[in-house]
mmCIF file of C-alpha atoms in Angstrom:
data_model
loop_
_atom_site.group_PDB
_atom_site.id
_atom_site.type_symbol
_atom_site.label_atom_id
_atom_site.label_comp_id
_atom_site.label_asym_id
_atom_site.label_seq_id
_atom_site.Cartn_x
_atom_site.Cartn_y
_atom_site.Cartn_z
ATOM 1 C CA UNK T 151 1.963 -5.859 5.269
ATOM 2 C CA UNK T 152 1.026 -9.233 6.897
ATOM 3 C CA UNK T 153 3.519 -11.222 3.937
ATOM 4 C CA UNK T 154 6.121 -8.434 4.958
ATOM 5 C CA UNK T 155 5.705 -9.427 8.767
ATOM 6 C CA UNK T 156 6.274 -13.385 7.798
ATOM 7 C CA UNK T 157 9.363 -12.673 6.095
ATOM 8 C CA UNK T 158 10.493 -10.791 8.882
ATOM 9 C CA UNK T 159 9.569 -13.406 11.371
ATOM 10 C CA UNK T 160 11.316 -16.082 9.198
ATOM 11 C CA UNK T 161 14.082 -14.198 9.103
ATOM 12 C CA UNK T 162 14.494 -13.467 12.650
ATOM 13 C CA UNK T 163 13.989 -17.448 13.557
ATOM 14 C CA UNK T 164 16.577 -18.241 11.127
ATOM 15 C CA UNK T 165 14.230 -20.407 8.745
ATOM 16 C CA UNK T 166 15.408 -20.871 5.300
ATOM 17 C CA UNK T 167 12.974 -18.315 3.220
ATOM 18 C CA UNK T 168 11.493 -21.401 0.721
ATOM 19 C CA UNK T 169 7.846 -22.517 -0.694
ATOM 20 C CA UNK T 170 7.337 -24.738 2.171
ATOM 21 C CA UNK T 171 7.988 -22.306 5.327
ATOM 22 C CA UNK T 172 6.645 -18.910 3.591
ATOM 23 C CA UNK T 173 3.458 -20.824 2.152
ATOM 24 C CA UNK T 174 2.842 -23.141 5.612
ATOM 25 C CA UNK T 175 2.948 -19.840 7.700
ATOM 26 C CA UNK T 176 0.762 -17.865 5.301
ATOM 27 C CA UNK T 177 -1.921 -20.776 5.548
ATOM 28 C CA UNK T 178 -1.637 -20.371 9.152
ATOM 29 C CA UNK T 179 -2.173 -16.732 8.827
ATOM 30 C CA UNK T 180 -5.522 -17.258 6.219
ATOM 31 C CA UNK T 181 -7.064 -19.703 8.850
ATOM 32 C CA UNK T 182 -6.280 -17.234 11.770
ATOM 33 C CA UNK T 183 -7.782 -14.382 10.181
ATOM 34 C CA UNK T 184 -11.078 -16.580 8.921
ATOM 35 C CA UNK T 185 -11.403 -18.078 12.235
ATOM 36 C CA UNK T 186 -11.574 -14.583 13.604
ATOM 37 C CA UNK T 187 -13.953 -12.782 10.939
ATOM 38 C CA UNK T 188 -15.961 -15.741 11.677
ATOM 39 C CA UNK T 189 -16.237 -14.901 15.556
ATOM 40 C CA UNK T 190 -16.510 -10.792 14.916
ATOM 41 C CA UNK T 191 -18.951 -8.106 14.052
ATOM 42 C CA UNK T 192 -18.005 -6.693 10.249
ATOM 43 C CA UNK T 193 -16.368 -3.349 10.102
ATOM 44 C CA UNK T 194 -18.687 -0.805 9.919
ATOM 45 C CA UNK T 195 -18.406 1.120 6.257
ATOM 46 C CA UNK T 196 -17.868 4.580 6.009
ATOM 47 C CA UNK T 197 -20.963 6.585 5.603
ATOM 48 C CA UNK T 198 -22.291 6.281 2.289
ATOM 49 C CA UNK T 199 -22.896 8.774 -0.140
ATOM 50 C CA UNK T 200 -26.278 8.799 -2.360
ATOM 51 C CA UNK T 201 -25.342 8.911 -5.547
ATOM 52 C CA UNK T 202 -28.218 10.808 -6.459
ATOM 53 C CA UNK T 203 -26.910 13.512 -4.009
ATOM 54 C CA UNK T 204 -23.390 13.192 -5.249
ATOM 55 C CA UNK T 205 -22.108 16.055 -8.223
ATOM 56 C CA UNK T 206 -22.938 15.227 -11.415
ATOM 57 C CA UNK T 207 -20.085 15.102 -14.261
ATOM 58 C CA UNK T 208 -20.026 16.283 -17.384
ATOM 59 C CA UNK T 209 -20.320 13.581 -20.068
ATOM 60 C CA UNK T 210 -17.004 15.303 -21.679
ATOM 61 C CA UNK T 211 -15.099 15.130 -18.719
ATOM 62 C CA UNK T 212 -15.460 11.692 -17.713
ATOM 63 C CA UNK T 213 -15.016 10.786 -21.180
ATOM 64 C CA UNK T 214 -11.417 12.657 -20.336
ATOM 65 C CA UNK T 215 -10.731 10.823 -17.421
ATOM 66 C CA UNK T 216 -11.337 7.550 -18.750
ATOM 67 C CA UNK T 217 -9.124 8.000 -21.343
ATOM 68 C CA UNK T 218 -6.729 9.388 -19.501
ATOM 69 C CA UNK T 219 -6.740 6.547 -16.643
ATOM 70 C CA UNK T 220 -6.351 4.078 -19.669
ATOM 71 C CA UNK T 221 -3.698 5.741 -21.271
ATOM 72 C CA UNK T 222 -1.934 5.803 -18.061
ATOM 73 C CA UNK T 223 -2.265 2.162 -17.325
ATOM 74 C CA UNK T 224 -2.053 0.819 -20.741
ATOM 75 C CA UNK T 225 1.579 2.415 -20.250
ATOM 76 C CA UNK T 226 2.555 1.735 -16.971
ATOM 77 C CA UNK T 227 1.192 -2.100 -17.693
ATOM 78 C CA UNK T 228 3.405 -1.924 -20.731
ATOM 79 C CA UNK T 229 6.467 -0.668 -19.139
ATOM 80 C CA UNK T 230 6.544 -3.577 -16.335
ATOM 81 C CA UNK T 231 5.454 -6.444 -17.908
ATOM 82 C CA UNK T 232 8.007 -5.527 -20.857
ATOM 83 C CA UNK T 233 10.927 -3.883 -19.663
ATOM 84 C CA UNK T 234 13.080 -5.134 -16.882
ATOM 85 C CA UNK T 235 13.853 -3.267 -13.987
ATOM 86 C CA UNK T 236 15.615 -0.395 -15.453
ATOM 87 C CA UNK T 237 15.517 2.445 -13.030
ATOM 88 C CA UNK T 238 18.346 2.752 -10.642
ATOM 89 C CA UNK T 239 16.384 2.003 -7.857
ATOM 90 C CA UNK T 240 14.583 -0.987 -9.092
ATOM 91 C CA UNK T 241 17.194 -2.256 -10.330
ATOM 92 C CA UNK T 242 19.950 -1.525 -7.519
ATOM 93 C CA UNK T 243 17.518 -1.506 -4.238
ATOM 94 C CA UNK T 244 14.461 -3.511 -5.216
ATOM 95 C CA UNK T 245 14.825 -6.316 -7.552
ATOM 96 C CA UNK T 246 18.753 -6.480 -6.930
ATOM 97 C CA UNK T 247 17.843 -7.464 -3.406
ATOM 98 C CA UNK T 248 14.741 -9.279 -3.891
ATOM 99 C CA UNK T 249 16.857 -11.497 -6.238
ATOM 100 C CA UNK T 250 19.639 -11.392 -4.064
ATOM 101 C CA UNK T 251 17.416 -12.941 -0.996
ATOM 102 C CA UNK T 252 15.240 -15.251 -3.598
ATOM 103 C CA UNK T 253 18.888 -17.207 -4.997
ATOM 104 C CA UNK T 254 20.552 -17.331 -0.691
ATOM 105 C CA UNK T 255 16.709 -17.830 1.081
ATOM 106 C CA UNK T 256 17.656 -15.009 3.254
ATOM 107 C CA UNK T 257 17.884 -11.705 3.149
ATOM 108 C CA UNK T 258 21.389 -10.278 2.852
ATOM 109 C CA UNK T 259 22.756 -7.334 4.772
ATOM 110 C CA UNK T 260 26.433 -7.260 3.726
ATOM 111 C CA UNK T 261 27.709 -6.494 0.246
ATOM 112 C CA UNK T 262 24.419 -4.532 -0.702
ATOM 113 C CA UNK T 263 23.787 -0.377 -1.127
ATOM 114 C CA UNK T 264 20.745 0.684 1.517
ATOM 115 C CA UNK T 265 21.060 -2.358 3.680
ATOM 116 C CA UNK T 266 18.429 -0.237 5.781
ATOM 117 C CA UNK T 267 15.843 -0.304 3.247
ATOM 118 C CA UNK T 268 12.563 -2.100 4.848
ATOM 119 C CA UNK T 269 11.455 -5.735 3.428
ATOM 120 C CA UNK T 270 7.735 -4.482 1.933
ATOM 121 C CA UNK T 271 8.435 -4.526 -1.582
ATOM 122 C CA UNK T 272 11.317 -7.000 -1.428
ATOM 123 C CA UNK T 273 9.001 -10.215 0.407
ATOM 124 C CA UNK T 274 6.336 -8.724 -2.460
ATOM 125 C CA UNK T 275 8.587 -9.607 -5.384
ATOM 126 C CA UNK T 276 9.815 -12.898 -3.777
ATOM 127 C CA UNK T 277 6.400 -14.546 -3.379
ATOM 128 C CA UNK T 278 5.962 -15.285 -6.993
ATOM 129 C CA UNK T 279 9.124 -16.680 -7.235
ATOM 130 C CA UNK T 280 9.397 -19.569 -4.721
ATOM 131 C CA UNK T 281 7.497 -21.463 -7.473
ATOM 132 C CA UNK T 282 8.291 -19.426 -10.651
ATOM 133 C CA UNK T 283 11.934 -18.842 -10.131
ATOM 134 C CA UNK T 284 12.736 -15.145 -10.625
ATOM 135 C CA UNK T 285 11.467 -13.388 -13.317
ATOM 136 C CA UNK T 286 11.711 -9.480 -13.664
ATOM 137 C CA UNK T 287 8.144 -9.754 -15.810
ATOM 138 C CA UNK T 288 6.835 -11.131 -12.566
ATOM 139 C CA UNK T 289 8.719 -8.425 -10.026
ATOM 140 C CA UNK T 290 7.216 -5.273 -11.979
ATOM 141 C CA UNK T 291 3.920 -7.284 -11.879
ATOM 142 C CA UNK T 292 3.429 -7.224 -8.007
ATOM 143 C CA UNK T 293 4.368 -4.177 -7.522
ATOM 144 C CA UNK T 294 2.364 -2.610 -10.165
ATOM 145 C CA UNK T 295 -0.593 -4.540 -8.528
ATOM 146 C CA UNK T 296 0.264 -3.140 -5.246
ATOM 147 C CA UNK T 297 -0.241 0.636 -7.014
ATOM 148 C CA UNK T 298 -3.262 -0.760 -8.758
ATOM 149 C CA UNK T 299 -4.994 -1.753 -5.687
ATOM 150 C CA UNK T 300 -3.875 0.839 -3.667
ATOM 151 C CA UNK T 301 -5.330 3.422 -6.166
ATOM 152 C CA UNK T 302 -9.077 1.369 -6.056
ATOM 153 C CA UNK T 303 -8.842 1.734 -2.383
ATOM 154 C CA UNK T 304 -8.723 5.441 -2.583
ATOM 155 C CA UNK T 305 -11.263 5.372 -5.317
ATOM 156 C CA UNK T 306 -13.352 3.132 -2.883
ATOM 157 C CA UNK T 307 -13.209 5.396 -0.042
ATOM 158 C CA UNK T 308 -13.481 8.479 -2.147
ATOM 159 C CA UNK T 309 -16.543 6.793 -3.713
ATOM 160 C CA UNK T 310 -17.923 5.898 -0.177
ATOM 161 C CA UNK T 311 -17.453 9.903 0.781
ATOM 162 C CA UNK T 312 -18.268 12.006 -2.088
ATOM 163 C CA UNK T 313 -19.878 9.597 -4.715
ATOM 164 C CA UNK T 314 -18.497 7.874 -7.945
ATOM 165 C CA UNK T 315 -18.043 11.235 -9.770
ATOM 166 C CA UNK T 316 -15.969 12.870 -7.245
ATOM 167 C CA UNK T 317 -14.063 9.267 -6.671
ATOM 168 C CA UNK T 318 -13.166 9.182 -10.711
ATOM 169 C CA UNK T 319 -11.971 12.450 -10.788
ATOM 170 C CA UNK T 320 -10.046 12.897 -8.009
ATOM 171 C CA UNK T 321 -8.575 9.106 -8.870
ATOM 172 C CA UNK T 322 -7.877 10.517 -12.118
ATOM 173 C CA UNK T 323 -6.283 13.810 -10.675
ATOM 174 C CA UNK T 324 -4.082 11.641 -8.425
ATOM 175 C CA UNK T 325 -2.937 9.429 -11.273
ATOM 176 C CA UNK T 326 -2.007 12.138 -13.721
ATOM 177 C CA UNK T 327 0.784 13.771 -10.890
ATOM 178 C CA UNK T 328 4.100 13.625 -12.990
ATOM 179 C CA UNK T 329 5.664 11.665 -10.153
ATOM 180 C CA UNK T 330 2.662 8.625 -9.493
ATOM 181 C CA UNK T 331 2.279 8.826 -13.637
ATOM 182 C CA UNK T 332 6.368 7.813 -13.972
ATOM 183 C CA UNK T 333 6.280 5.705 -10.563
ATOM 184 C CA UNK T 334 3.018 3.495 -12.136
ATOM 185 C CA UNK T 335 5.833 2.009 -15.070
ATOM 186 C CA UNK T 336 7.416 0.619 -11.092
ATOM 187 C CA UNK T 337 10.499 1.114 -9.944
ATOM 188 C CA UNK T 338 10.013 3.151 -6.855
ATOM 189 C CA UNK T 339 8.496 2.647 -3.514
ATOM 190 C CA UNK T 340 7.886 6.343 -3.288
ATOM 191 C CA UNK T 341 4.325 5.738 -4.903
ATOM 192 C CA UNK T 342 3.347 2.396 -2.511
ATOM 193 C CA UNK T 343 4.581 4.936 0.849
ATOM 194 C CA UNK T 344 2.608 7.443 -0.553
ATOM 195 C CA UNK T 345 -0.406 5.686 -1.284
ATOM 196 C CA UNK T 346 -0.254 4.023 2.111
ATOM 197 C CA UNK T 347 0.665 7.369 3.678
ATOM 198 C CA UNK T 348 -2.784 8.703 1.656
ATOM 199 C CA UNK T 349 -5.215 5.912 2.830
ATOM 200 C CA UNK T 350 -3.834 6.307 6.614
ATOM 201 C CA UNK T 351 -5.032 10.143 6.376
ATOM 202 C CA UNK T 352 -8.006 9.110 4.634
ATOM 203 C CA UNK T 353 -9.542 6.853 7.501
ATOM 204 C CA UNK T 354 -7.954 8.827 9.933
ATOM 205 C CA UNK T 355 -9.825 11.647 9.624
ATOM 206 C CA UNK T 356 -12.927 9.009 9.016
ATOM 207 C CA UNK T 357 -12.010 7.619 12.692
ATOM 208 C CA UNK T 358 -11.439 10.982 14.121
ATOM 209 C CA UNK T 359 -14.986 12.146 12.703
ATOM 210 C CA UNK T 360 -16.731 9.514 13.626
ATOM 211 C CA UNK T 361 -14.396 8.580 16.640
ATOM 212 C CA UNK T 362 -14.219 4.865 15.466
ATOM 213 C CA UNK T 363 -11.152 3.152 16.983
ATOM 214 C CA UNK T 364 -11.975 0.140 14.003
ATOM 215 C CA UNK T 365 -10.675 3.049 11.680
ATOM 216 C CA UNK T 366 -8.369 4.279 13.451
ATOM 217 C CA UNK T 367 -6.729 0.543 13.674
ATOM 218 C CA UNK T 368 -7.665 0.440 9.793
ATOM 219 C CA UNK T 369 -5.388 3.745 9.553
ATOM 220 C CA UNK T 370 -2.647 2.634 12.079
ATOM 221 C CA UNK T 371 -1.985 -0.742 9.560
ATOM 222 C CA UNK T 372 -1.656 1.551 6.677
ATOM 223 C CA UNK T 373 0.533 4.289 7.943
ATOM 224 C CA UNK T 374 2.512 0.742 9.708
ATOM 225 C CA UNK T 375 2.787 -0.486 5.733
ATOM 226 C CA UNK T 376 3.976 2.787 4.767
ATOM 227 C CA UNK T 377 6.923 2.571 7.281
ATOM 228 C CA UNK T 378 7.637 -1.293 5.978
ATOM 229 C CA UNK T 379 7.563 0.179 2.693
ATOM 230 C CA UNK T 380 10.677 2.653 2.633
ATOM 231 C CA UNK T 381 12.295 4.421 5.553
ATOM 232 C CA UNK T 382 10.344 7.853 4.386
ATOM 233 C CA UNK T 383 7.411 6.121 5.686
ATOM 234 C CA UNK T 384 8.389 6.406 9.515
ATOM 235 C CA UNK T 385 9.623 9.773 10.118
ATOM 236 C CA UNK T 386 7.082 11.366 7.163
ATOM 237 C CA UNK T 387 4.558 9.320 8.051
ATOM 238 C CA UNK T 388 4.199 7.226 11.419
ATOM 239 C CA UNK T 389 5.995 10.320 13.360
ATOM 240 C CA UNK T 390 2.958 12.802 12.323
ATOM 241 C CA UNK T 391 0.920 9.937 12.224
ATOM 242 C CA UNK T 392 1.395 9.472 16.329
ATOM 243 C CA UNK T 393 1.878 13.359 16.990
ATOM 244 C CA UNK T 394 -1.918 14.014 15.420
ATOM 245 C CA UNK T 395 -3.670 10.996 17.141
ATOM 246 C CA UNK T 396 -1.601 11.846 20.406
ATOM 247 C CA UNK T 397 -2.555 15.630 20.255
ATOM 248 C CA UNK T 398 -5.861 14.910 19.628
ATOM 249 C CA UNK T 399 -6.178 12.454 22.337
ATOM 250 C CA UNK T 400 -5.084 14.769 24.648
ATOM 251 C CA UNK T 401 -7.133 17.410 23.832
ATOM 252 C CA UNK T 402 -10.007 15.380 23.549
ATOM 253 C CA UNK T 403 -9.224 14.537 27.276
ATOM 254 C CA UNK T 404 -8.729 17.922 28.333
ATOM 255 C CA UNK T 405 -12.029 19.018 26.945
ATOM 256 C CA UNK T 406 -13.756 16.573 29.169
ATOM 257 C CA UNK T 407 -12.321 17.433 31.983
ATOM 258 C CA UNK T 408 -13.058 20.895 31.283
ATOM 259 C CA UNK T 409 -16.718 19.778 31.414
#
């Protein structure tokens, strides 16, 4: 989200979108946010979850779900490091444009399908190339890391709530949909929204629980990715996003004045 934000910015001041301007601004950025870790309390973690009071799992079944995870990202690693970007919208929305933007340091708004389309994905693929030149090897690669990290984030938080069992199945569960298994070989942004769109509810309802407003900032930035992402993530996900923390606000209000 932040590398989305400095192409944006760059874009909007008219700078040339080279390995001098992207990587001075994103040292800025690195020292900003050190400087201010240094000078803050950490984030308090969710509550954590003994593991000794956490389901057990069969020996079979997470002898299933390993394989299956493996299977499922021995293929999707595969398909992008191998193939180029071959489905329509990788090829016509994502790389097209990334490429597009990479070869005229700017992003272009004329002569393209989707002009609309949000920068996320497209300032992901271009990173690598402002020293590598463009490679569709190294396109597939960042976004497949993207899904990769966002899926160890969810198994993170689901280990955090529910233990590691629970985490590796559901992970597992959430892997083997039809649509995330096909969207892993990348492509798609519908996965990245989605995940984003997941991890938003997921410390939402940890903020609203625990009425943390860290968490509820920590949800706000995903649910904000998920809109930079594809234009599904605003009015699917920032629109309910803002009608549940509103509603709840308000109610939360009302019940204290009540009292």
């Amino acid at each position: 989200l932040i590398n989305a934000v400095i192409f944006f910015t760059l874009q909007l001041l008219a700078i040339p979108l080279t390995l001098p301007a992207v990587g001075a601004v994103h040292l800025l950025v690195i020292a900003g946010l050190w400087l201010f870790s240094r000078h803050t309390e950490r984030v308090a973690p969710l509550p954590l979850v003994q593991e000794q009071q956490a389901l057990a799992m069969p020996r079979w079944l997470a002898t299933g779900c390993g394989v299956l995870l493996g299977v499922i990202l021995l293929n999707a690693t595969i398909a992008a490091l191998m193939l180029p970007p071959f489905f329509w919208d990788g090829f016509a929305q994502w790389a097209m444009r990334a490429k597009q933007a990479l070869s005229a340091a700017t992003f272009t708004f004329e002569g393209v399908t989707q002009p609309q389309y949000p920068i996320l994905l497209h300032a992901l693929q271009i990173l690598p190339m402002l020293t590598l030149g463009w490679s569709d090897s190294a396109a597939n690669a960042m976004t497949l890391l993207l899904s990769l990290s966002t899926f160890l984030s969810f198994f993170l938080l689901m280990k955090r709530a529910r233990g590691t069992p629970a985490a590796f199945l559901m992970t597992t569960l959430l892997a083997t949909i039809p649509l995330f298994a096909v969207h892993l070989r990348q492509g798609y942004a519908d996965i990245h929204w989605g995940m984003f769109a997941l991890l938003s509810a997921f410390t939402l309802n940890a903020a609203s629980r625990k009425q943390d407003t860290t968490m509820l900032l920590i949800s706000f930035t995903f649910i904000a990715a998920a809109a930079w992402t594809k234009v599904e993530g605003l009015y699917l996900g920032v629109l309910p996003w803002l009608a549940i923390v509103l509603s709840t606000t308000a109610l939360r209000g009302m019940m204290r004045a009540a009292l």
